[in-house]
């Protein structure tokens, strides 16, 4: 009896531990141009034995149950459409839900085979021709050094400079980061970062939650006509739908914050879903627990929330309601700084900085007959900043020797409405047209006191009011054949504050030499408003306060790009792009000066620059190379090279380097997964960056000592560069799948070589010397995530 019991128990435990862990793959397949569902599409899991697959129903939906967890490549095909391949990671704790867009072939009635397993040039935007790339949220989480931040991930792409450990500014082809457009779910949004200042587009910590993003587009030049008010690039982000059948949850803990997430269906009909994530600063939690990291009061305190709901109706179309929001605060107190500390604050000053930002919107998509649809977005977004700076000086003889020096309050609320009509006439022709309107409600108040006497505060800006930007566009795509297509478009912007107008033609052409090689060309005019606060800078003329910048025009840029793309082997791709950009109508001083608005965004402040005219110019040109091995057989590789020049001319007519002319950037990334068995997976990701040093204007030490404040030598603006930047990041990881729960643990070790990259040089008021601040010497970011 004992012998039989042992045999039964052994068999039972063998069955339990050998049991295959499975999960569900589901989604919907739609036509890329018309957004209508595609019934009868074949969905196959490659390399499955026996072959696993499904077909889409009348709603274009598919579902494959009991799929063993792990990394899968999925093929989608249907007659008269080009095949598409995607790669997913299937975890025990989360179902895979995807929306797949297929492109109809010009050649009808036969199956069209695409040999490349992946093509990240096929962006969500149907009109993108050159300088564009599709990226996934999984890439932002995977790349070493990215901190789950899409902007830091994009710094690895060709044409982008990201040699800044403290901020995620996106510097594209030598342009100011202010030249980029952020768009989320069809609404143009303000700077989506914690601790972002007015008019900037970057910050140290992103509010965008990587766990809620869907596949999105990044564009670095010559973008399509449906994008406006940008001169350098576009980040077109989309949030994914929640699971429509199952409630799923996420818990994540790391240096960036404590995070909770949930998603699932609202009801049993499965036609409505929710998705929500909340995050709170880890360091703020430790501060509440009286755990000191040696930074005194300089603890970044922030929290953010992201949500999205989707509702599908048979008669009235699809609705979604979404939102993001973040609160942040930090105190940089030089009076509390200990010997040897470097808090990156201003010398001899206590600075308090508060930043709040948010955006919310409602989207509606209505499918019309004959392969057409209308998409409408209504939203509101806003950014609020409050800065308090007190000067420290023993001559003040006040408590802590502090004297109020600077105060700033800025607020910009933007009400947005846009609607687009999209029509697919046939497999060759697609047209979309639309109108965008934005109403700005602005408040700018700041003042300073350099004399430190009684009633000596001077008002710099004091404006409260409204203005609007209206933009319309139309564009047409025509496919002469499956090998040749053209995109043409026209956009027009009108700024009601000063009645300035910008007409912008765009064109793109792509020729596929064969199934592996293609040539692309793109060009056009692009225009952008100045940061709104620039328009309201004032000066005192004949005893009256005058807003001297009110009549500034759009800054305009002419783009020209040519690209060669070669998928020379399975999962390998080589891309080379050459570009030229001429910029004109940039704001410069109305008297001889080195100043140009093309350099705004190089610092953390919103300078009060008045007496500007739209007469500045600039040019950017260069070559970019991308060599990529897409993720397959357990590993990936990405090598990008950017060689460029970026010049500008101020009102003194001297050609200078821009603040962003680093001249070169090299990135090398790679990663490998080691699958021990179905439950245990190890990974290692490595990233190395070598880039030209940051440009700077030297400090005039003698003048600074005399002025008792920092003075720069403007005659040598951006003539010098800090030493070249180098950083090596390593990110080991471990993933454990139990039957219903996935555990993930990673350690992102940044700057493992402890390279001393210069952050900035500044004038030390106390010691009357020039001091050098350095970027991160060595930084470890652990993260633990649970999916269930």
Coordinates of C-alpha atoms in Angstrom, one line a residue, residues 30-465:
X30 CA -8.8 46.7 -39.1
X31 CA -8.1 48.4 -42.4
X32 CA -5.4 51.0 -41.9
X33 CA -7.0 53.7 -44.1
X34 CA -10.7 53.3 -43.4
X35 CA -10.5 51.9 -39.9
X36 CA -13.2 49.3 -40.7
X37 CA -13.0 45.8 -39.3
X38 CA -11.5 43.0 -41.5
X39 CA -13.4 39.7 -41.2
X40 CA -11.8 36.4 -42.2
X41 CA -8.2 37.5 -41.6
X42 CA -6.0 34.6 -40.7
X43 CA -4.0 34.9 -37.4
X44 CA -1.1 32.4 -37.0
X45 CA 1.5 31.9 -34.2
X46 CA 4.7 31.1 -36.1
X47 CA 6.8 28.2 -35.0
X48 CA 4.0 26.6 -32.9
X49 CA 3.7 22.8 -32.9
X50 CA 1.0 22.0 -33.9
X51 CA 0.2 25.3 -35.7
X52 CA -1.9 27.6 -33.5
X53 CA -4.2 30.1 -35.1
X54 CA -7.6 31.7 -35.5
X55 CA -9.6 33.8 -38.0
X56 CA -11.3 37.2 -37.3
X57 CA -15.1 37.3 -37.0
X58 CA -17.5 39.9 -38.6
X59 CA -16.2 42.5 -36.1
X60 CA -12.6 41.8 -37.0
X61 CA -12.0 40.3 -33.6
X62 CA -9.9 37.2 -32.9
X63 CA -9.1 35.2 -29.7
X64 CA -6.5 32.4 -29.2
X65 CA -6.8 30.7 -25.8
X66 CA -4.4 28.4 -24.0
X67 CA -1.2 29.7 -25.6
X68 CA 2.0 28.8 -23.8
X69 CA 3.6 31.9 -22.3
X70 CA 6.8 33.3 -23.8
X71 CA 7.8 35.4 -26.8
X72 CA 5.7 34.8 -29.9
X73 CA 5.8 36.1 -33.4
X74 CA 2.3 36.4 -35.0
X75 CA 1.4 36.7 -38.7
X76 CA -1.7 38.3 -40.0
X77 CA -2.8 37.8 -43.5
X78 CA -5.9 38.1 -45.8
X79 CA -6.4 38.1 -49.5
X80 CA -5.7 41.6 -51.1
X81 CA -3.9 42.9 -48.0
X82 CA -0.2 42.9 -47.2
X83 CA 0.9 40.5 -44.6
X84 CA 1.9 41.9 -41.2
X85 CA 4.1 40.4 -38.4
X86 CA 4.2 41.5 -34.8
X87 CA 6.2 40.1 -31.8
X88 CA 4.7 39.9 -28.3
X89 CA 5.8 38.8 -24.8
X90 CA 3.0 36.7 -23.3
X91 CA 3.1 36.7 -19.5
X92 CA 1.2 34.6 -17.0
X93 CA -0.2 37.7 -15.3
X94 CA -1.6 39.5 -18.3
X95 CA -3.4 38.7 -21.5
X96 CA -2.1 40.1 -24.8
X97 CA -4.6 42.6 -26.5
X98 CA -3.6 44.2 -29.8
X99 CA -5.1 46.4 -32.5
X100 CA -3.7 45.4 -35.9
X101 CA -3.9 47.6 -39.0
X102 CA -3.5 46.0 -42.4
X103 CA -2.7 47.9 -45.6
X104 CA -4.6 47.0 -48.7
X105 CA -2.5 46.1 -51.8
X106 CA -2.9 47.9 -55.1
X107 CA -2.7 44.5 -56.8
X108 CA -6.1 42.9 -56.2
X109 CA -7.2 39.3 -56.1
X110 CA -4.0 37.7 -55.1
X111 CA -2.0 37.2 -51.9
X112 CA 0.8 39.6 -51.3
X113 CA 3.8 38.4 -49.4
X114 CA 6.1 40.8 -47.3
X115 CA 9.4 39.2 -46.5
X116 CA 10.5 41.4 -43.7
X117 CA 9.4 40.1 -40.3
X118 CA 9.1 43.6 -38.9
X119 CA 9.0 47.1 -40.4
X120 CA 9.1 49.9 -37.9
X121 CA 8.9 52.5 -40.7
X122 CA 5.2 51.5 -41.0
X123 CA 4.0 54.1 -38.6
X124 CA 0.4 54.6 -37.3
X125 CA 0.2 57.8 -39.4
X126 CA -0.7 56.8 -42.9
X127 CA 0.9 59.9 -44.5
X128 CA 4.4 59.5 -43.0
X129 CA 7.1 59.0 -45.6
X130 CA 10.5 59.7 -44.2
X131 CA 12.2 60.3 -40.8
X132 CA 9.5 58.4 -38.9
X133 CA 9.5 55.3 -36.7
X134 CA 7.0 53.2 -34.9
X135 CA 8.0 52.3 -31.3
X136 CA 6.4 50.2 -28.6
X137 CA 6.0 50.6 -24.9
X138 CA 7.9 47.4 -24.5
X139 CA 10.9 49.1 -26.1
X140 CA 10.8 52.0 -23.6
X141 CA 10.7 49.4 -20.8
X142 CA 13.4 47.2 -22.3
X143 CA 16.2 49.6 -23.3
X144 CA 18.8 50.2 -20.6
X145 CA 18.9 53.7 -19.3
X146 CA 15.5 54.6 -20.5
X147 CA 13.8 54.6 -17.1
X148 CA 10.5 53.6 -18.7
X149 CA 10.4 57.0 -20.4
X150 CA 9.5 57.2 -24.1
X151 CA 11.5 60.4 -24.5
X152 CA 14.7 58.8 -23.1
X153 CA 14.1 55.8 -25.3
X154 CA 13.8 58.1 -28.4
X155 CA 17.3 59.5 -27.5
X156 CA 18.7 56.2 -28.9
X157 CA 17.2 56.9 -32.4
X158 CA 19.3 58.4 -35.2
X159 CA 19.1 62.2 -35.3
X160 CA 18.3 62.6 -31.6
X161 CA 20.8 63.9 -29.0
X162 CA 20.1 62.9 -25.4
X163 CA 23.4 63.5 -23.6
X164 CA 21.7 64.8 -20.5
X165 CA 21.2 62.7 -17.4
X166 CA 19.0 65.2 -15.6
X167 CA 16.4 65.9 -18.2
X168 CA 14.7 64.1 -21.1
X169 CA 14.8 67.0 -23.6
X170 CA 14.5 65.7 -27.2
X171 CA 17.1 67.6 -29.3
X172 CA 16.4 66.6 -33.0
X173 CA 19.0 67.4 -35.7
X174 CA 20.4 70.3 -33.7
X175 CA 17.0 72.0 -33.1
X176 CA 15.9 73.3 -29.8
X177 CA 13.7 70.9 -27.8
X178 CA 11.0 73.6 -27.9
X179 CA 10.5 72.7 -31.6
X180 CA 8.9 69.4 -30.9
X181 CA 5.1 68.7 -30.8
X182 CA 3.6 66.4 -28.1
X183 CA 0.3 64.8 -29.1
X184 CA -1.6 62.3 -27.1
X185 CA -4.8 60.5 -28.3
X186 CA -5.2 63.2 -31.0
X187 CA -4.9 66.2 -28.7
X188 CA -1.8 68.5 -28.7
X189 CA -0.6 68.6 -25.1
X190 CA 1.9 70.7 -23.0
X191 CA 5.2 69.4 -21.7
X192 CA 4.3 66.0 -20.2
X193 CA 7.0 66.0 -17.5
X194 CA 7.3 66.6 -13.8
X195 CA 9.3 69.8 -12.9
X196 CA 8.9 71.2 -16.4
X197 CA 9.2 75.0 -16.7
X198 CA 6.9 77.2 -18.8
X199 CA 7.7 77.0 -22.5
X200 CA 9.9 73.9 -22.1
X201 CA 9.3 70.4 -23.5
X202 CA 11.4 68.3 -21.2
X203 CA 12.0 67.4 -17.5
X204 CA 13.7 64.9 -15.2
X205 CA 10.7 62.5 -14.9
X206 CA 8.0 61.8 -17.4
X207 CA 4.3 61.9 -16.5
X208 CA 3.5 59.5 -19.4
X209 CA 3.0 56.1 -18.0
X210 CA 4.7 53.4 -20.0
X211 CA 2.3 50.7 -18.8
X212 CA -0.7 52.5 -20.5
X213 CA 0.9 53.3 -23.9
X214 CA 0.2 51.6 -27.2
X215 CA 2.4 51.5 -30.3
X216 CA 3.1 55.1 -31.1
X217 CA 5.0 57.3 -33.7
X218 CA 8.1 59.3 -33.5
X219 CA 9.0 61.7 -36.3
X220 CA 12.3 63.7 -36.7
X221 CA 11.5 65.8 -39.7
X222 CA 9.5 66.5 -42.9
X223 CA 6.3 65.2 -41.1
X224 CA 2.9 65.1 -42.7
X225 CA 0.4 68.0 -43.0
X226 CA -1.8 66.9 -40.2
X227 CA 0.9 68.0 -37.7
X228 CA 1.3 71.7 -37.1
X229 CA 2.9 74.2 -34.7
X230 CA 6.3 72.3 -34.7
X231 CA 9.6 72.8 -36.5
X232 CA 11.7 69.8 -35.4
X233 CA 9.7 66.7 -34.7
X234 CA 6.6 65.0 -33.4
X235 CA 5.8 62.5 -30.6
X236 CA 2.4 61.1 -31.5
X237 CA 1.4 58.9 -28.6
X238 CA -1.6 56.7 -28.1
X239 CA -2.9 55.0 -25.1
X240 CA -4.1 51.4 -25.3
X241 CA -7.5 49.9 -24.5
X242 CA -8.1 48.0 -21.3
X243 CA -8.8 44.3 -21.4
X244 CA -12.5 43.8 -22.4
X245 CA -13.0 40.4 -20.8
X246 CA -10.8 40.2 -17.7
X247 CA -9.8 42.4 -14.8
X248 CA -6.0 42.7 -14.5
X249 CA -3.8 44.5 -12.0
X250 CA -0.3 45.8 -11.7
X251 CA 1.9 46.7 -8.7
X252 CA 5.3 48.3 -9.5
X253 CA 7.9 49.6 -7.1
X254 CA 11.1 51.3 -8.1
X255 CA 13.3 54.4 -7.8
X256 CA 10.9 56.3 -10.0
X257 CA 7.9 55.7 -7.8
X258 CA 5.3 53.3 -6.2
X259 CA 2.7 52.5 -8.8
X260 CA -0.7 50.8 -8.9
X261 CA -2.6 49.9 -12.0
X262 CA -5.9 48.2 -13.0
X263 CA -7.8 47.5 -16.2
X264 CA -10.8 45.5 -17.3
X265 CA -14.4 45.6 -18.6
X266 CA -17.1 47.8 -17.2
X267 CA -19.8 45.2 -17.9
X268 CA -20.4 41.7 -19.2
X269 CA -21.2 43.0 -22.7
X270 CA -17.5 43.6 -23.1
X271 CA -18.0 46.7 -25.2
X272 CA -16.6 49.1 -22.6
X273 CA -13.3 49.1 -20.8
X274 CA -11.3 51.0 -18.2
X275 CA -7.5 51.5 -17.6
X276 CA -6.0 53.5 -14.7
X277 CA -2.5 53.9 -13.2
X278 CA -1.4 55.9 -10.2
X279 CA 2.2 56.7 -9.1
X280 CA 3.8 58.4 -6.1
X281 CA 7.4 59.5 -5.7
X282 CA 9.6 56.9 -3.9
X283 CA 11.9 59.5 -2.4
X284 CA 8.8 61.4 -1.1
X285 CA 7.7 58.3 0.7
X286 CA 11.2 57.9 2.2
X287 CA 11.1 61.5 3.3
X288 CA 7.8 60.9 5.1
X289 CA 9.5 58.0 6.9
X290 CA 12.4 60.3 7.9
X291 CA 14.9 58.4 5.7
X292 CA 17.5 60.9 4.6
X293 CA 19.4 60.4 1.3
X294 CA 21.7 63.3 2.0
X295 CA 19.9 65.8 -0.1
X296 CA 18.2 67.8 2.7
X297 CA 15.1 69.5 1.5
X298 CA 15.9 68.8 -2.1
X299 CA 13.7 65.7 -2.4
X300 CA 11.7 65.6 -5.6
X301 CA 8.0 65.1 -4.5
X302 CA 5.6 64.2 -7.3
X303 CA 2.6 62.1 -8.1
X304 CA 0.7 61.4 -11.3
X305 CA -2.4 59.6 -12.6
X306 CA -3.3 58.2 -16.0
X307 CA -6.7 56.8 -17.1
X308 CA -8.6 55.9 -20.2
X309 CA -12.1 54.5 -20.8
X310 CA -13.4 53.1 -24.1
X311 CA -17.1 52.6 -25.1
X312 CA -18.1 51.0 -28.4
X313 CA -21.7 51.5 -29.6
X314 CA -23.3 50.0 -32.7
X315 CA -25.2 53.2 -33.7
X316 CA -23.2 56.1 -32.4
X317 CA -19.6 54.9 -33.0
X318 CA -16.6 54.6 -30.6
X319 CA -16.0 56.9 -27.6
X320 CA -13.0 57.2 -25.3
X321 CA -12.4 59.5 -22.3
X322 CA -8.9 59.8 -21.1
X323 CA -6.6 61.9 -18.9
X324 CA -3.1 62.4 -17.5
X325 CA -2.1 64.7 -14.6
X326 CA 0.9 65.3 -12.4
X327 CA 1.9 67.4 -9.4
X328 CA 5.5 68.1 -8.5
X329 CA 7.5 70.1 -6.0
X330 CA 11.1 70.6 -4.9
X331 CA 13.1 72.9 -2.7
X332 CA 16.7 73.6 -3.6
X333 CA 18.0 75.2 -0.5
X334 CA 21.6 76.4 -0.7
X335 CA 21.3 77.5 2.9
X336 CA 20.9 73.9 4.0
X337 CA 23.5 72.4 1.6
X338 CA 26.2 70.4 3.3
X339 CA 29.9 70.5 2.4
X340 CA 30.5 68.5 -0.8
X341 CA 26.8 68.4 -1.8
X342 CA 25.7 69.4 -5.3
X343 CA 22.0 70.0 -5.7
X344 CA 22.2 71.8 -9.1
X345 CA 20.5 74.8 -7.7
X346 CA 21.5 78.5 -8.2
X347 CA 24.5 79.7 -6.2
X348 CA 23.7 81.6 -2.9
X349 CA 19.9 81.1 -3.4
X350 CA 17.1 79.2 -1.9
X351 CA 14.7 78.2 -4.7
X352 CA 11.2 76.6 -4.3
X353 CA 9.7 75.2 -7.5
X354 CA 6.2 73.9 -8.0
X355 CA 4.9 72.5 -11.3
X356 CA 1.5 71.0 -12.1
X357 CA 0.4 69.8 -15.6
X358 CA -2.5 67.9 -16.9
X359 CA -4.6 67.0 -20.0
X360 CA -7.9 65.3 -20.6
X361 CA -10.0 64.7 -23.6
X362 CA -12.9 62.9 -25.2
X363 CA -12.5 61.2 -28.6
X364 CA -15.2 60.0 -30.9
X365 CA -14.8 57.9 -34.1
X366 CA -17.7 57.4 -36.3
X367 CA -17.5 55.0 -39.3
X368 CA -19.4 56.2 -42.4
X369 CA -20.4 54.2 -45.4
X370 CA -18.1 53.7 -48.3
X371 CA -14.8 53.3 -46.3
X372 CA -14.9 56.7 -44.6
X373 CA -14.9 57.9 -41.0
X374 CA -14.9 61.1 -38.9
X375 CA -12.8 61.4 -35.8
X376 CA -13.4 64.3 -33.4
X377 CA -11.4 65.2 -30.3
X378 CA -12.3 67.7 -27.6
X379 CA -9.9 68.4 -24.8
X380 CA -8.5 70.8 -22.2
X381 CA -4.9 70.9 -20.9
X382 CA -2.9 73.1 -18.7
X383 CA 0.4 73.9 -17.0
X384 CA 1.1 75.8 -13.8
X385 CA 4.4 76.9 -12.4
X386 CA 5.3 78.8 -9.3
X387 CA 8.9 79.8 -8.5
X388 CA 10.2 81.5 -5.3
X389 CA 13.9 82.4 -5.1
X390 CA 15.5 84.1 -2.1
X391 CA 19.1 85.5 -2.2
X392 CA 21.6 84.5 0.5
X393 CA 24.0 87.2 1.6
X394 CA 25.6 88.0 5.0
X395 CA 25.2 91.7 4.3
X396 CA 21.4 91.4 4.5
X397 CA 21.3 90.9 8.3
X398 CA 18.0 89.1 8.1
X399 CA 16.9 85.7 9.4
X400 CA 19.1 83.1 7.6
X401 CA 20.5 86.2 5.7
X402 CA 17.8 85.7 3.1
X403 CA 16.2 88.4 1.0
X404 CA 13.4 87.9 -1.5
X405 CA 14.8 88.1 -5.0
X406 CA 12.5 86.6 -7.6
X407 CA 8.9 85.5 -7.9
X408 CA 7.1 83.9 -10.8
X409 CA 3.6 82.5 -11.4
X410 CA 2.7 81.2 -14.9
X411 CA -0.4 79.4 -16.0
X412 CA -1.5 78.4 -19.5
X413 CA -4.8 76.6 -20.0
X414 CA -5.5 75.4 -23.5
X415 CA -8.9 74.3 -24.8
X416 CA -8.7 72.2 -27.9
X417 CA -11.1 71.0 -30.6
X418 CA -10.3 69.1 -33.8
X419 CA -12.1 67.0 -36.3
X420 CA -10.9 65.1 -39.3
X421 CA -12.6 63.5 -42.2
X422 CA -10.9 60.4 -43.6
X423 CA -11.9 58.7 -46.9
X424 CA -10.5 55.6 -48.6
X425 CA -11.6 55.8 -52.2
X426 CA -10.0 52.6 -53.3
X427 CA -6.7 50.7 -52.8
X428 CA -4.8 53.5 -54.4
X429 CA -6.3 56.7 -53.0
X430 CA -6.8 58.0 -49.5
X431 CA -7.6 61.5 -48.4
X432 CA -8.0 63.2 -45.1
X433 CA -8.7 66.7 -44.1
X434 CA -9.4 68.5 -40.9
X435 CA -9.4 71.6 -38.7
X436 CA -7.7 72.2 -35.4
X437 CA -8.6 75.1 -33.0
X438 CA -7.0 76.0 -29.8
X439 CA -7.9 78.7 -27.3
X440 CA -5.2 79.8 -24.9
X441 CA -6.0 81.3 -21.5
X442 CA -2.8 82.7 -20.1
X443 CA -1.4 84.2 -17.0
X444 CA 2.2 85.4 -16.7
X445 CA 3.4 87.3 -13.7
X446 CA 7.0 87.6 -12.6
X447 CA 9.2 90.2 -10.9
X448 CA 12.7 90.5 -9.4
X449 CA 14.7 92.6 -7.0
X450 CA 18.4 93.1 -7.8
X451 CA 18.8 96.2 -5.6
X452 CA 17.5 94.5 -2.4
X453 CA 16.1 97.7 -1.0
X454 CA 12.7 98.9 0.2
X455 CA 10.0 98.6 -2.6
X456 CA 12.6 97.8 -5.3
X457 CA 10.9 94.8 -6.9
X458 CA 10.5 95.4 -10.6
X459 CA 7.7 93.8 -12.6
X460 CA 9.0 91.9 -15.7
X461 CA 5.7 90.5 -17.1
X462 CA 2.2 90.9 -16.0
X463 CA -0.4 89.6 -18.5
X464 CA -3.7 87.9 -18.3
X465 CA -5.8 87.2 -21.3

